[in-house]
Amino acid sequence: MRAIYISGQGKKSKIKQKLLLRYINRKKKNCACIVIGKDLKQDVELIEKIESIQIPISDGRWLFKFLVVQILEYISTCQNINIKELKVALVTNENNDLISYYIRELTEKSNKIKIITNHREKFHIIEEELYYNKGIVLEISNNKRKGLQDVDVIFNFDFEEDKINRYKLNDNAILINLKEKVNINSKRFSGINIHSYEIDFENRIISLLDWTKYFEKTELYESYLYRNDKIASIEQDIINDKIAIKSLIGSKGKIKEGEYKNILDKTYYLA
């Protein structure tokens, strides 16, 4: 990826900031994103000036949606159960290449996969493909009262806050918001609401660069991986670099591993 990395090492004078902004302006036509170092995250004024140049700042959101399998592996490990025991829902109004990829992948791992959408017609082709080629009946629903009531893990790809709150969630569900932070209004909801994450990985090229330590791993790897390519190719790089979820993050910070086990206990032993 053609990115600009701003580490924030050393004191940044106003003159240096002006030179930096001038440099970014010159390079913006050939720059896909900017990665901000850990030390600069609190410099709101500088970040606002960079945003005004209208180059995306890496925040891990693009990468997040490619880590559905890794997230499920992490949750199932924390709960000490097999992925096939988890009932999973993909919440989306789009059926793009990535969604279709996950439908195929997840139906190979479990027969408890559900699609929640307002546009069932967009899933007609893959629905027929799975049924006629593999004998799999893909569950598709828009039932706001029952659609998510029995789901353990919900991947919200693109529903905004007001839309997801129209659905009755399983009180002990794990909700992963891949696009943006979403608050759940239901007072009954006692599950886990996730909007961010941390990763570990093993990439030889990145590990050889000493300056990478000044950046968040999530944003650094996103800038390295980003490209327009086949989904399978991107996912293969993620596998090759041994990307693993280090932690998932909610509104109050990192979710402790024990919380996933507590959710499991509520879901399965009170059922």
Short mmCIF file of C-alpha atoms in Angstrom, two decimals:
data_model
loop_
_atom_site.label_atom_id
_atom_site.label_comp_id
_atom_site.label_asym_id
_atom_site.label_seq_id
_atom_site.Cartn_x
_atom_site.Cartn_y
_atom_site.Cartn_z
CA MET A 1 0.00 0.00 0.00
CA ARG A 2 1.22 3.49 -0.77
CA ALA A 3 1.02 4.99 2.72
CA ILE A 4 2.59 7.84 4.66
CA TYR A 5 3.74 6.93 8.18
CA ILE A 6 3.95 9.70 10.80
CA SER A 7 5.58 8.39 13.95
CA GLY A 8 5.56 11.51 16.12
CA GLN A 9 9.03 10.78 17.48
CA GLY A 10 10.77 13.91 18.66
CA LYS A 11 9.20 17.27 19.41
CA LYS A 12 7.16 18.60 16.49
CA SER A 13 7.52 22.36 16.16
CA LYS A 14 4.95 24.43 14.28
CA ILE A 15 7.44 24.83 11.45
CA LYS A 16 7.94 21.07 11.19
CA GLN A 17 4.20 20.55 11.20
CA LYS A 18 3.78 22.98 8.32
CA LEU A 19 6.49 21.16 6.37
CA LEU A 20 4.83 17.84 7.15
CA LEU A 21 1.42 19.05 5.96
CA ARG A 22 3.00 20.50 2.84
CA TYR A 23 4.69 17.15 2.14
CA ILE A 24 1.39 15.26 2.60
CA ASN A 25 -0.33 17.67 0.21
CA ARG A 26 2.32 17.03 -2.45
CA LYS A 27 2.05 13.26 -2.08
CA LYS A 28 -1.72 12.89 -1.69
CA LYS A 29 -2.34 11.86 -5.31
CA ASN A 30 -0.14 8.80 -4.82
CA CYS A 31 -1.07 8.09 -1.21
CA ALA A 32 -3.86 5.69 -0.26
CA CYS A 33 -3.76 6.37 3.49
CA ILE A 34 -1.87 7.86 6.41
CA VAL A 35 -0.82 5.91 9.49
CA ILE A 36 -0.53 7.95 12.69
CA GLY A 37 2.01 6.88 15.34
CA LYS A 38 1.01 6.11 18.92
CA ASP A 39 2.56 9.34 20.28
CA LEU A 40 0.57 11.53 17.92
CA LYS A 41 -2.86 10.06 18.65
CA GLN A 42 -3.58 12.80 21.23
CA ASP A 43 -2.57 15.68 18.95
CA VAL A 44 -6.13 16.51 17.91
CA GLU A 45 -5.17 19.73 16.15
CA LEU A 46 -2.60 18.05 13.88
CA ILE A 47 -4.91 15.12 13.10
CA GLU A 48 -7.70 17.54 12.13
CA LYS A 49 -5.32 19.32 9.76
CA ILE A 50 -4.31 15.99 8.21
CA GLU A 51 -7.99 14.99 7.84
CA SER A 52 -8.66 18.28 6.02
CA ILE A 53 -6.28 17.11 3.26
CA GLN A 54 -8.82 14.31 2.69
CA ILE A 55 -6.54 11.31 2.78
CA PRO A 56 -7.97 8.39 4.81
CA ILE A 57 -6.28 7.78 8.16
CA SER A 58 -5.80 4.10 8.90
CA ASP A 59 -8.04 3.01 11.78
CA GLY A 60 -8.27 -0.76 11.28
CA ARG A 61 -11.84 -0.71 9.95
CA TRP A 62 -10.96 -1.97 6.47
CA LEU A 63 -9.02 -4.89 7.97
CA PHE A 64 -11.68 -5.69 10.60
CA LYS A 65 -14.15 -7.09 8.07
CA PHE A 66 -11.55 -9.58 6.79
CA LEU A 67 -11.11 -11.15 10.24
CA VAL A 68 -14.48 -12.84 10.79
CA VAL A 69 -12.98 -16.34 10.90
CA GLN A 70 -10.18 -15.23 13.26
CA ILE A 71 -12.72 -13.56 15.55
CA LEU A 72 -14.81 -16.72 15.70
CA GLU A 73 -11.70 -18.79 16.43
CA TYR A 74 -10.79 -16.42 19.26
CA ILE A 75 -14.28 -16.50 20.80
CA SER A 76 -14.58 -20.28 20.52
CA THR A 77 -11.15 -20.68 22.14
CA CYS A 78 -12.15 -18.38 25.02
CA GLN A 79 -15.35 -20.38 25.48
CA ASN A 80 -13.56 -23.70 24.99
CA ILE A 81 -16.06 -24.95 22.43
CA ASN A 82 -16.00 -25.80 18.72
CA ILE A 83 -17.02 -23.10 16.23
CA LYS A 84 -19.75 -25.42 14.92
CA GLU A 85 -21.52 -25.08 18.28
CA LEU A 86 -21.94 -21.32 17.82
CA LYS A 87 -25.00 -19.98 16.03
CA VAL A 88 -23.69 -17.12 13.88
CA ALA A 89 -25.53 -14.37 12.02
CA LEU A 90 -24.20 -12.05 9.32
CA VAL A 91 -26.20 -8.82 9.42
CA THR A 92 -25.99 -7.00 6.09
CA ASN A 93 -27.99 -5.38 3.34
CA GLU A 94 -25.24 -6.04 0.79
CA ASN A 95 -24.13 -9.30 -0.77
CA ASN A 96 -20.69 -8.45 -2.13
CA ASP A 97 -17.75 -10.78 -2.81
CA LEU A 98 -16.67 -10.68 0.84
CA ILE A 99 -20.10 -11.61 2.20
CA SER A 100 -20.40 -14.48 -0.30
CA TYR A 101 -16.92 -15.64 0.65
CA TYR A 102 -17.89 -15.80 4.33
CA ILE A 103 -21.18 -17.55 3.64
CA ARG A 104 -19.29 -20.31 1.82
CA GLU A 105 -16.53 -20.49 4.45
CA LEU A 106 -18.79 -20.48 7.48
CA THR A 107 -21.28 -23.01 6.11
CA GLU A 108 -18.29 -25.36 5.75
CA LYS A 109 -17.55 -24.92 9.47
CA SER A 110 -21.09 -24.97 10.85
CA ASN A 111 -24.72 -25.59 9.93
CA LYS A 112 -25.80 -22.76 12.24
CA ILE A 113 -25.25 -19.79 9.92
CA LYS A 114 -27.97 -17.20 9.38
CA ILE A 115 -28.28 -14.09 7.20
CA ILE A 116 -30.24 -11.08 8.52
CA THR A 117 -31.10 -8.70 5.70
CA ASN A 118 -33.77 -6.44 4.25
CA HIS A 119 -32.82 -7.59 0.75
CA ARG A 120 -33.30 -11.33 0.48
CA GLU A 121 -33.25 -11.09 -3.32
CA LYS A 122 -29.53 -10.28 -3.23
CA PHE A 123 -28.81 -13.74 -1.79
CA HIS A 124 -30.84 -15.75 -4.29
CA ILE A 125 -27.84 -16.97 -6.33
CA ILE A 126 -25.71 -18.15 -3.41
CA GLU A 127 -28.80 -19.60 -1.73
CA GLU A 128 -29.42 -21.80 -4.78
CA GLU A 129 -25.71 -22.61 -5.15
CA LEU A 130 -25.48 -23.96 -1.59
CA TYR A 131 -28.72 -25.91 -1.87
CA TYR A 132 -28.13 -27.58 -5.25
CA ASN A 133 -24.36 -28.15 -4.87
CA LYS A 134 -24.09 -29.00 -1.18
CA GLY A 135 -27.61 -29.61 0.07
CA ILE A 136 -27.31 -26.68 2.49
CA VAL A 137 -30.41 -24.62 3.25
CA LEU A 138 -29.24 -21.07 3.95
CA GLU A 139 -31.39 -19.45 6.64
CA ILE A 140 -32.30 -15.88 5.64
CA SER A 141 -34.53 -13.68 7.78
CA ASN A 142 -35.75 -10.15 8.35
CA ASN A 143 -37.86 -11.03 11.38
CA LYS A 144 -37.14 -8.26 13.87
CA ARG A 145 -38.61 -10.16 16.81
CA LYS A 146 -37.14 -13.63 16.24
CA GLY A 147 -34.33 -13.23 13.68
CA LEU A 148 -31.52 -12.62 16.20
CA GLN A 149 -33.15 -13.91 19.36
CA ASP A 150 -31.36 -17.28 19.26
CA VAL A 151 -28.02 -16.13 17.78
CA ASP A 152 -24.78 -16.41 19.81
CA VAL A 153 -22.43 -14.30 17.66
CA ILE A 154 -23.65 -11.44 15.45
CA PHE A 155 -21.42 -9.85 12.81
CA ASN A 156 -22.91 -6.48 11.96
CA PHE A 157 -21.45 -5.54 8.58
CA ASP A 158 -23.44 -2.43 7.73
CA PHE A 159 -26.54 -1.89 9.90
CA GLU A 160 -26.51 1.53 11.53
CA GLU A 161 -27.42 1.97 15.19
CA ASP A 162 -31.10 2.72 14.64
CA LYS A 163 -31.51 -0.33 12.36
CA ILE A 164 -29.82 -2.88 14.63
CA ASN A 165 -31.86 -1.60 17.59
CA ARG A 166 -35.08 -2.50 15.78
CA TYR A 167 -34.18 -6.18 16.26
CA LYS A 168 -34.63 -8.16 19.45
CA LEU A 169 -31.20 -9.56 20.29
CA ASN A 170 -30.37 -12.60 22.32
CA ASP A 171 -29.76 -11.01 25.76
CA ASN A 172 -26.39 -12.79 25.98
CA ALA A 173 -25.22 -12.43 22.39
CA ILE A 174 -21.79 -11.28 21.29
CA LEU A 175 -22.22 -8.42 18.81
CA ILE A 176 -19.28 -7.45 16.59
CA ASN A 177 -19.75 -4.13 14.78
CA LEU A 178 -17.41 -4.20 11.79
CA LYS A 179 -18.29 -0.83 10.24
CA GLU A 180 -18.71 1.55 13.16
CA LYS A 181 -19.39 1.73 16.87
CA VAL A 182 -23.02 0.92 17.73
CA ASN A 183 -24.82 1.27 21.06
CA ILE A 184 -27.54 -1.17 22.07
CA ASN A 185 -30.52 0.52 23.71
CA SER A 186 -32.19 -2.55 25.19
CA LYS A 187 -31.87 -2.64 28.99
CA ARG A 188 -32.21 -6.43 28.83
CA PHE A 189 -29.06 -6.81 26.74
CA SER A 190 -26.28 -8.14 28.99
CA GLY A 191 -24.08 -9.56 26.25
CA ILE A 192 -20.83 -8.21 24.77
CA ASN A 193 -20.85 -5.30 22.32
CA ILE A 194 -17.58 -5.13 20.37
CA HIS A 195 -16.41 -2.32 18.11
CA SER A 196 -12.62 -2.71 17.86
CA TYR A 197 -9.77 -5.21 18.24
CA GLU A 198 -6.05 -5.86 18.60
CA ILE A 199 -4.01 -8.36 16.60
CA ASP A 200 -0.72 -10.21 16.57
CA PHE A 201 0.95 -11.41 13.38
CA GLU A 202 4.16 -12.86 11.97
CA ASN A 203 5.32 -10.93 8.91
CA ARG A 204 9.01 -11.12 8.04
CA ILE A 205 9.14 -7.82 6.14
CA ILE A 206 7.43 -5.79 8.87
CA SER A 207 9.48 -7.44 11.63
CA LEU A 208 12.72 -6.28 9.97
CA LEU A 209 11.71 -2.60 10.15
CA ASP A 210 12.62 -1.06 13.50
CA TRP A 211 10.41 2.03 13.07
CA THR A 212 7.22 -0.03 12.98
CA LYS A 213 7.27 -0.23 16.80
CA TYR A 214 5.96 3.35 16.92
CA PHE A 215 2.65 2.32 15.34
CA GLU A 216 -0.36 0.27 16.39
CA LYS A 217 -0.11 -3.22 14.93
CA THR A 218 -3.67 -3.14 13.63
CA GLU A 219 -3.20 0.06 11.63
CA LEU A 220 0.27 -0.89 10.48
CA TYR A 221 -0.84 -4.26 9.12
CA GLU A 222 -3.92 -2.74 7.50
CA SER A 223 -1.72 -0.30 5.57
CA TYR A 224 0.52 -3.21 4.51
CA LEU A 225 -2.32 -5.49 3.39
CA TYR A 226 -4.67 -2.99 1.76
CA ARG A 227 -5.27 -3.46 -1.96
CA ASN A 228 -7.97 -4.14 -4.52
CA ASP A 229 -7.68 -7.88 -5.02
CA LYS A 230 -9.60 -11.15 -4.89
CA ILE A 231 -10.96 -11.86 -1.42
CA ALA A 232 -9.34 -15.30 -1.36
CA SER A 233 -5.93 -13.75 -2.06
CA ILE A 234 -6.26 -11.26 0.81
CA GLU A 235 -7.49 -13.98 3.15
CA GLN A 236 -4.56 -16.20 2.16
CA ASP A 237 -2.10 -13.44 3.14
CA ILE A 238 -3.86 -13.17 6.50
CA ILE A 239 -3.40 -16.91 6.98
CA ASN A 240 0.24 -16.82 5.83
CA ASP A 241 1.04 -13.98 8.25
CA LYS A 242 -0.65 -15.92 11.07
CA ILE A 243 -2.96 -13.08 11.99
CA ALA A 244 -4.61 -13.78 15.34
CA ILE A 245 -6.94 -11.76 17.51
CA LYS A 246 -5.11 -10.60 20.63
CA SER A 247 -8.17 -8.96 22.21
CA LEU A 248 -11.58 -7.58 21.33
CA ILE A 249 -12.58 -4.13 22.56
CA GLY A 250 -15.93 -2.78 23.74
CA SER A 251 -17.11 0.61 24.99
CA LYS A 252 -15.36 0.12 28.34
CA GLY A 253 -12.11 -1.23 26.91
CA LYS A 254 -10.67 -4.69 26.33
CA ILE A 255 -13.01 -7.61 26.98
CA LYS A 256 -11.49 -10.07 29.46
CA GLU A 257 -11.38 -13.64 28.22
CA GLY A 258 -13.42 -14.83 31.18
CA GLU A 259 -16.38 -12.72 30.06
CA TYR A 260 -16.84 -14.91 26.98
CA LYS A 261 -17.09 -17.97 29.22
CA ASN A 262 -19.70 -16.20 31.37
CA ILE A 263 -21.74 -15.46 28.26
CA LEU A 264 -21.51 -19.13 27.27
CA ASP A 265 -22.74 -20.21 30.69
CA LYS A 266 -25.76 -17.89 30.46
CA THR A 267 -26.56 -18.92 26.89
CA TYR A 268 -26.28 -22.67 27.27
CA TYR A 269 -27.08 -23.43 30.87
CA LEU A 270 -30.12 -21.22 31.19
CA ALA A 271 -31.51 -22.37 27.82
#
